[in-house]
Coordinates of C-alpha atoms and ligand atoms in Angstrom, one line a residue:
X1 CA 111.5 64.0 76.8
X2 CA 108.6 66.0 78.9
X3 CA 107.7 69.2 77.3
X4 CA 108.9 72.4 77.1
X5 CA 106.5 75.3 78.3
X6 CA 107.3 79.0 77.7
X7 CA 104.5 81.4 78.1
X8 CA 104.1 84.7 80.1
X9 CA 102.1 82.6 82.8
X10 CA 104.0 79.3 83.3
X11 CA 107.9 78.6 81.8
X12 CA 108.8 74.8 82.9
X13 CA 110.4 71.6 81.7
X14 CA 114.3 70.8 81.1
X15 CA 114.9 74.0 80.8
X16 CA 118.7 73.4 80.6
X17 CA 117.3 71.6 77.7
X18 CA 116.2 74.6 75.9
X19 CA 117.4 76.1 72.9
X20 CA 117.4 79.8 72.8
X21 CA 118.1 80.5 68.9
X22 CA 115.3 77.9 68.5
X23 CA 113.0 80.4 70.7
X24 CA 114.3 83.2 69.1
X25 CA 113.2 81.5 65.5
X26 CA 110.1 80.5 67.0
X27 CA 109.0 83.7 68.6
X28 CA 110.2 85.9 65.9
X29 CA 112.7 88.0 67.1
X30 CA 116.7 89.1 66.6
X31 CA 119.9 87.7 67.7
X32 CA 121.8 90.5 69.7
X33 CA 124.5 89.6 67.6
X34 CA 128.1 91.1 68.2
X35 CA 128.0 94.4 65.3
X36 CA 125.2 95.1 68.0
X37 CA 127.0 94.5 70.7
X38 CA 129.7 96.5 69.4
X39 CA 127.6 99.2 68.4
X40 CA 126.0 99.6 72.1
X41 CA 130.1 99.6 72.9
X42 CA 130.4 102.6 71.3
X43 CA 127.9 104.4 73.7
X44 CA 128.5 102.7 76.5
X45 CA 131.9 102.4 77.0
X46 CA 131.9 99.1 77.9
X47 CA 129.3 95.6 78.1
X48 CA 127.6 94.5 81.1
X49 CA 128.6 91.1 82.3
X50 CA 124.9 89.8 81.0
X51 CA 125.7 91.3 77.4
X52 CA 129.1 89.2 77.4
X53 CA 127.6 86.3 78.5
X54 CA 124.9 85.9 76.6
X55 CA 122.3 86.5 79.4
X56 CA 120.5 89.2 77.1
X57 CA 120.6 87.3 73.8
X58 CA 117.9 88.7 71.8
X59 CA 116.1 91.3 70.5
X60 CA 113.5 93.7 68.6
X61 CA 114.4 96.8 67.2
X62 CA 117.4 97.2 70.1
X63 CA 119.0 98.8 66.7
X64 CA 116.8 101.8 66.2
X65 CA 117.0 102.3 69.6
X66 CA 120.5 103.0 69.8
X67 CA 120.0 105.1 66.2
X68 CA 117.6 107.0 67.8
X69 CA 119.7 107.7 70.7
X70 CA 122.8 109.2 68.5
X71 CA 120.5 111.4 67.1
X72 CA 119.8 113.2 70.0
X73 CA 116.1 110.9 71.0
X74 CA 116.6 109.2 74.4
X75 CA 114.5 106.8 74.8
X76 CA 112.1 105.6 77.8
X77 CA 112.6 101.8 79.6
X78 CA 109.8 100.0 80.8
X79 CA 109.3 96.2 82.1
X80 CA 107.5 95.3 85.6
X81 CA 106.8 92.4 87.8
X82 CA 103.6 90.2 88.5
X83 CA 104.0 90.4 92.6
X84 CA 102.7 87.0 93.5
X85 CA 105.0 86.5 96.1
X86 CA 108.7 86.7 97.3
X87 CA 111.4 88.1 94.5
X88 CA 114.2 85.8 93.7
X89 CA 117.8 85.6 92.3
X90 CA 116.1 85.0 88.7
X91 CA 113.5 88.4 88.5
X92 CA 116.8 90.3 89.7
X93 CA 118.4 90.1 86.2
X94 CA 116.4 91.9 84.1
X95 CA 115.8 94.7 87.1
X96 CA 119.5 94.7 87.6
X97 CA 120.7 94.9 83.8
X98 CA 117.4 98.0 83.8
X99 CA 119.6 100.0 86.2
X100 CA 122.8 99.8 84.1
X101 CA 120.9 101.0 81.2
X102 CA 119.7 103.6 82.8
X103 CA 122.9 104.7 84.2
X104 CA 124.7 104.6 80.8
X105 CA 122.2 106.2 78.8
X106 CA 120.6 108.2 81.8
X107 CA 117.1 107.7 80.8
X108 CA 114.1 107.2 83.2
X109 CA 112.2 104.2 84.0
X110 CA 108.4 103.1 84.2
X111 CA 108.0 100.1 86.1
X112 CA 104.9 98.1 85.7
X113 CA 103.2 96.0 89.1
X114 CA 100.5 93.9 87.3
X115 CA 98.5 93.3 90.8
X116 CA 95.5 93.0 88.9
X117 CA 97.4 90.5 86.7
X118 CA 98.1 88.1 89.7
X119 CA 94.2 88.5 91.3
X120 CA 92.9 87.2 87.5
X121 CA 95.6 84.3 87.2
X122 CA 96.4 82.8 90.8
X123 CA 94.4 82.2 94.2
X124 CA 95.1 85.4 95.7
X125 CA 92.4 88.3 96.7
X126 CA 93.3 91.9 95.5
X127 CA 94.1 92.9 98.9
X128 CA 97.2 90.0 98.6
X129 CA 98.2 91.0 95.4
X130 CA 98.2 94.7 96.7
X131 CA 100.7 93.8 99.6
X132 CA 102.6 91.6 97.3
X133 CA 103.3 95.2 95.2
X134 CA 104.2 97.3 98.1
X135 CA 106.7 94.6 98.9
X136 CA 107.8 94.5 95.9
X137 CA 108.1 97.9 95.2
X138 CA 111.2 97.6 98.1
X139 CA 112.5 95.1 95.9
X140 CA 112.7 96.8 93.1
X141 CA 114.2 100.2 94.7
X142 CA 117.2 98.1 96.5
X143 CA 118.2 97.6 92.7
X144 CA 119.6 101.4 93.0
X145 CA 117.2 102.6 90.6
X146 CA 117.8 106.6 90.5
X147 CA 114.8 107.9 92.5
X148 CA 114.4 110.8 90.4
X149 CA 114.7 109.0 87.4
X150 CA 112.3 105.8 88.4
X151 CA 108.3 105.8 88.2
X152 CA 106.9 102.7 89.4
X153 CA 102.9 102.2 88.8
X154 CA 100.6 100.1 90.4
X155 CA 97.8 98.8 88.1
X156 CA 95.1 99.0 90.4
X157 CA 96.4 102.5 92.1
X158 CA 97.4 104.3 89.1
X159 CA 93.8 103.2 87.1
X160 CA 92.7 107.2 85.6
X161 CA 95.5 107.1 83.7
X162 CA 96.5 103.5 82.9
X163 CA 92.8 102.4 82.2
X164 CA 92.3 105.0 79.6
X165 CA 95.5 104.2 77.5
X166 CA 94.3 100.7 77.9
X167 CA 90.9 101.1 76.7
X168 CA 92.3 102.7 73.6
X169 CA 94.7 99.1 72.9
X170 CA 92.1 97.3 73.4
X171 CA 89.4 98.6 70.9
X172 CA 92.0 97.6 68.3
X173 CA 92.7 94.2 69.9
X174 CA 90.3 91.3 68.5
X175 CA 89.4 88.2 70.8
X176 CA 90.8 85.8 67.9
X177 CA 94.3 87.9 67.9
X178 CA 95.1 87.7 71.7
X179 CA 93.9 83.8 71.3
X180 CA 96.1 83.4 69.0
X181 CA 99.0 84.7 70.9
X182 CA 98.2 83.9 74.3
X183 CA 96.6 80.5 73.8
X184 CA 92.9 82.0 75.6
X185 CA 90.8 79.4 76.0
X186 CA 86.7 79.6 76.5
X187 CA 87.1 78.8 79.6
X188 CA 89.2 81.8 80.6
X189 CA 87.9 84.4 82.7
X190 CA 87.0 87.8 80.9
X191 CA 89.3 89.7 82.7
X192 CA 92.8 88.0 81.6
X193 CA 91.6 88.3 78.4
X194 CA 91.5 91.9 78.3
X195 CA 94.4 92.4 80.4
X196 CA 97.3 92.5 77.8
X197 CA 95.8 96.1 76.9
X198 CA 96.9 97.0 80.7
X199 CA 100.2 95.7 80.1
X200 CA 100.5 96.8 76.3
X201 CA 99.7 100.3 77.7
X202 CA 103.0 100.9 79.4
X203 CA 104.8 101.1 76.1
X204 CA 103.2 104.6 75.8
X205 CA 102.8 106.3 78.7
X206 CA 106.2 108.2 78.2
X207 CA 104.3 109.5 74.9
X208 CA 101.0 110.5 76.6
X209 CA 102.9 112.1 79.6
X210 CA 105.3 113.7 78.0
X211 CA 103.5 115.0 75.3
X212 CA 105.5 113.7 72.6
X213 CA 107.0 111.0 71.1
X214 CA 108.8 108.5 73.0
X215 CA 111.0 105.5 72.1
X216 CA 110.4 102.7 74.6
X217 CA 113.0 99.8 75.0
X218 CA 111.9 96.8 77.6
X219 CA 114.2 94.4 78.9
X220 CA 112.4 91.6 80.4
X221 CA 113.2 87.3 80.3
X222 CA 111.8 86.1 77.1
X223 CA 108.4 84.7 78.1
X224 CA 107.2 88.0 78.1
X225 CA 107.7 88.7 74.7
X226 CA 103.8 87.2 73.4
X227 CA 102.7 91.1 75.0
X228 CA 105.3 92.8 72.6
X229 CA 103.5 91.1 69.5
X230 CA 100.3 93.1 69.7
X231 CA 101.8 96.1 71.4
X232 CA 104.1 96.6 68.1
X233 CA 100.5 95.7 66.0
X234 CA 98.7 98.3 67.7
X235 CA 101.4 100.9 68.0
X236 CA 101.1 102.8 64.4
X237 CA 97.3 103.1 64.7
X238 CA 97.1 104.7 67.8
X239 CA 100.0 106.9 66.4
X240 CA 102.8 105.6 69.1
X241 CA 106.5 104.1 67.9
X242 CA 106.6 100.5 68.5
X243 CA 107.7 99.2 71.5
X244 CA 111.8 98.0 70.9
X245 CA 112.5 95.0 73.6
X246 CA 115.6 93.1 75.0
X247 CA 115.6 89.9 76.2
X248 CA 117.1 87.5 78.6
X249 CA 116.8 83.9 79.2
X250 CA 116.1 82.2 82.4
X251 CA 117.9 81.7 85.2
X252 CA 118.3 77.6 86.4
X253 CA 117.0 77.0 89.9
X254 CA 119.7 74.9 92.1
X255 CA 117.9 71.9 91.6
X256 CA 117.5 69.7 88.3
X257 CA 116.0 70.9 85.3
X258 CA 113.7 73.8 85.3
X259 CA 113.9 77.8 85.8
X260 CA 115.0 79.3 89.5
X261 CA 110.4 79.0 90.6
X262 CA 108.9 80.6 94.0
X263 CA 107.3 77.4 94.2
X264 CA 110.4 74.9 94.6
X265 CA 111.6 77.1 97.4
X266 CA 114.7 74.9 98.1
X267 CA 115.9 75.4 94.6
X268 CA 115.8 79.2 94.9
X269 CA 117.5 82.0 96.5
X270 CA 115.0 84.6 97.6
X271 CA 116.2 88.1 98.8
X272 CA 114.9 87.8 101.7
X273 CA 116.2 84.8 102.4
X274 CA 118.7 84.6 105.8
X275 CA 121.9 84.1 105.0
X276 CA 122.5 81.0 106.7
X277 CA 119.5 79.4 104.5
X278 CA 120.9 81.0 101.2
X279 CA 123.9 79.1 102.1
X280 CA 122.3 75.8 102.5
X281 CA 120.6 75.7 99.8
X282 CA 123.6 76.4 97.4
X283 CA 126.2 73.4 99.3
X284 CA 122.9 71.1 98.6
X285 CA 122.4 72.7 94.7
X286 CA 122.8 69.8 91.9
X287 CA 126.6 70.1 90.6
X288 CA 128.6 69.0 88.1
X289 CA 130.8 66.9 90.0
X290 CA 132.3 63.1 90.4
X291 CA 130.2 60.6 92.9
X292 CA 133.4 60.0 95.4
X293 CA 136.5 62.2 96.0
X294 CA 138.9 60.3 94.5
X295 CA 136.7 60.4 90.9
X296 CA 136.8 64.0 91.0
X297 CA 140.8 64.6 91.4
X298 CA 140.9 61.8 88.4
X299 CA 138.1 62.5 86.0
X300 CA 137.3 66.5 86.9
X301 CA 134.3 67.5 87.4
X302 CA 131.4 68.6 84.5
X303 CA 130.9 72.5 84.5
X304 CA 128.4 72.1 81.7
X305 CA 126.0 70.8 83.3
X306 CA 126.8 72.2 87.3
X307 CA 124.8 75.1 88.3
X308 CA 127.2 76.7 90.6
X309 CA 129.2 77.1 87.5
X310 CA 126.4 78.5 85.7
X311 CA 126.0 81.2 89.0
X312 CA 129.5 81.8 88.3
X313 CA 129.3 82.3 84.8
X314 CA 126.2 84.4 84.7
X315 CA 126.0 86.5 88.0
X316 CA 128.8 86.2 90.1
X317 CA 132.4 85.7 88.4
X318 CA 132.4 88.9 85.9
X319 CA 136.4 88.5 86.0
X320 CA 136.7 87.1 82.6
X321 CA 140.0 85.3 83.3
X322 CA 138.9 84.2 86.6
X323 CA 135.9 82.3 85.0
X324 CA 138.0 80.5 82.8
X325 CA 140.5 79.4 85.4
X326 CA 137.2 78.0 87.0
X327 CA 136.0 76.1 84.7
X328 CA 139.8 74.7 84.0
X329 CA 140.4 73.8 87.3
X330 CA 137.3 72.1 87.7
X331 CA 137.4 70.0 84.6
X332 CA 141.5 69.1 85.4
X333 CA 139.9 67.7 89.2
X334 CA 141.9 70.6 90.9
X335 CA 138.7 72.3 92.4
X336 CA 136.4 70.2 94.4
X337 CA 132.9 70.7 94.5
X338 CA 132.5 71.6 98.4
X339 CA 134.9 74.3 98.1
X340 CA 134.2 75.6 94.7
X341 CA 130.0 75.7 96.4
X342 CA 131.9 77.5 99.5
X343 CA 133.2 80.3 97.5
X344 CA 130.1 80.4 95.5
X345 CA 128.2 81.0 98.7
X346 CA 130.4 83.7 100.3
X347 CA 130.0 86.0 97.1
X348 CA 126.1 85.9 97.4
X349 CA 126.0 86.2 101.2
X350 CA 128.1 89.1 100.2
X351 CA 125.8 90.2 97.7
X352 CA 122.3 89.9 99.8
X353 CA 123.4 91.3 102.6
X354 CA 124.0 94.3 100.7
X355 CA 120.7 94.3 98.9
X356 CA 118.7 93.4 102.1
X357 CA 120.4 96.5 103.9
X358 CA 119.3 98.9 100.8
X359 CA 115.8 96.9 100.5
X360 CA 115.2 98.4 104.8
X361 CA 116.5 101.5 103.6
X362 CA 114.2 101.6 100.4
X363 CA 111.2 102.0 103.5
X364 CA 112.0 105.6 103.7
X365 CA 112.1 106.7 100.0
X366 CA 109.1 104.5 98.6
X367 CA 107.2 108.0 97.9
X368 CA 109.8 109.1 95.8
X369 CA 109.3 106.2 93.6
X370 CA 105.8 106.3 93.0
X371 CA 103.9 107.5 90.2
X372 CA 100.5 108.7 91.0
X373 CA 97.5 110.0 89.1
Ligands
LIG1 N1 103.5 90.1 83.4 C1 104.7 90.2 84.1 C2 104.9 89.1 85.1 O1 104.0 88.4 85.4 C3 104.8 91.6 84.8 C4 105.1 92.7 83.8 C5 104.2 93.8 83.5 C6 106.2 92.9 83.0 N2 104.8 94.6 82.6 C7 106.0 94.1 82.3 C8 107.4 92.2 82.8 C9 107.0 94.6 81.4 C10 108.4 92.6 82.0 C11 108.1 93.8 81.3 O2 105.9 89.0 85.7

């Protein structure tokens, strides 16, 4: 069985493969379990679709966060995006369940480009990784993120501030402690190995603008979770509350095995994407189903293993009942793959064409979004 790779950098292998309580034993952190779940309820009013279906399935200090909260101490959210390229299906999820959290507890935002991030890692100049951010920065406002509530930072633009606050992480950060997390090798250019500090420093900017202390919760996909480490280590001797993080697993690409990539373009759905494409690639997506016709009505079709089922389940079929009559009528041979793939593509069309119209509209309101220093 080939290898499976989780770091902040590269995530690949079988990924269907992978064992999430195993990663959450492995990396250290908490189950969301369901007194959680039920205690967020309470606030809330109600889960988000990624809560009851395990998209968001673990956790640090999510606990004191919401403790902190019912005493009167709202907290701050923070997570970001390493613009490289086009955004896809997969980055939407933690951006999307961001904007419901800050809708139900009406908090602000600080959203992290890491342009400098992408120059020190990948074959791009900084002028690419600087268009790559404005891009982005559309991308990330189409999510409905409340312009008055939203910040968004770009490391290279927003440096007096940002470098400062990352200067003080990093004089309490050893070489041998990021090694040890991030797997640095000698080899490794000077400037990734400083650069956690730029993305530790987030965590407490609330604190240093605001003038006080700030509770910061991050929802970001797993991977990211090595930063959170030292950023915890650190916080307490700079004075800061340690950063409290949410996190969600990976979305499959349409193909076989692996996470949805920007470099397997076939096998993911990018948002800007054309809709006739987006539908093409999901009626040629691997599925769950019988070789001939006549197997499927007989045998059913596999829903554990089909990734339109898995869109279903974790973006596009919230209706509870609806996803089980799915998965029945698929198993019993009743649904066929060509339809079931059909409907699957109408509700993303659907759902992109909204989120292209609000990403042109974003054109006019970037100002309001970004932070300067
Ligand atoms: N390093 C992240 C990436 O490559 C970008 C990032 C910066 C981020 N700050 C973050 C992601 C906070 C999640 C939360 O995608």
């Amino acid at each position: 069985m080939k290898k499976i790779i989780v770091t902040p950098w590269e995530v690949k292998g079988e990924l269907e493969k992978l064992d999430y309580t195993k990663l959450i034993k492995k990396f250290g952190t908490k189950p969301l379990t369901q007194d959680l779940l039920e205690k967020l309820k309470k606030i809330t009013g109600e889960l988000h679709l990624f809560l009851r279906r395990g998209v968001f399935f673990s956790h640090r200090d999510f606990d004191w966060i919401l403790d902190k909260y019912n005493v009167g101490e709202k907290f701050c959210l923070y997570t970001g995006r390493g613009p490289s390229g086009v955004v896809h299906l997969g980055h939407l999820i933690p951006w999307m369940f961001t904007k419901w959290l800050q809708d139900k507890f009406d908090v602000e935002l600080y959203f992290q480009l890491t342009d400098d991030e992408k120059f020190l890692v990948k074959d791009l100049s900084l002028d690419q990784t600087l268009s790559f951010s404005f891009n982005n920065v559309l991308d990330i406002i189409a999510c409905e993120l409340a312009p008055e509530k939203t910040h968004i930072f770009i490391d290279t633009q927003y440096t007096k501030t940002l470098y400062k606050l990352a200067l003080r992480i990093a004089k309490h950060l050893t070489f041998s402690t990021v090694k040890a997390v991030f797997g640095f090798k000698p080899s490794d250019n000077i400037g990734i190995i400083f650069f956690p500090a730029m993305q530790i420093a987030p965590c407490f900017l609330p604190s240093i603008l605001k003038g006080k202390l700030v509770p910061c919760l991050i929802p970001a996909s797993i991977d990211q979770d090595p930063y959170w480490r030292p950023a915890r280590d650190v916080a307490p001797r700079l004075g800061f509350y340690k950063p409290a993080q949410i996190h969600s697993r990976f979305l499959p690409g349409l193909g076989r095995g692996g996470k949805m990539s920007a470099s397997e373009p076939e096998t993911a759905i990018f948002v800007t994407d054309s809709l006739e494409v987006v539908e093409r690639k999901i009626l040629n997506a691997f599925d769950g189903g019988q070789p001939t016709l006549r197997e499927q009505k007989e045998k059913g079709g596999n829903p554990d293993i089909c990734l339109i089922y898995q869109y279903f389940y974790f973006l596009f079929e919230p209706n509870d009942k609806k996803i089980e009559n799915l998965k029945s009528d698929c198993k019993n041979g009743k649904l066929v793959c060509g339809e079931c793939k059909q409907k699957l593509a109408t509700k993303v069309k659907e759902f992109l064409a909204g989120y292209q119209q609000r990403r042109e509209k974003a054109k006019n309101i970037v100002d309001k979004f970004i932070l300067k220093d």
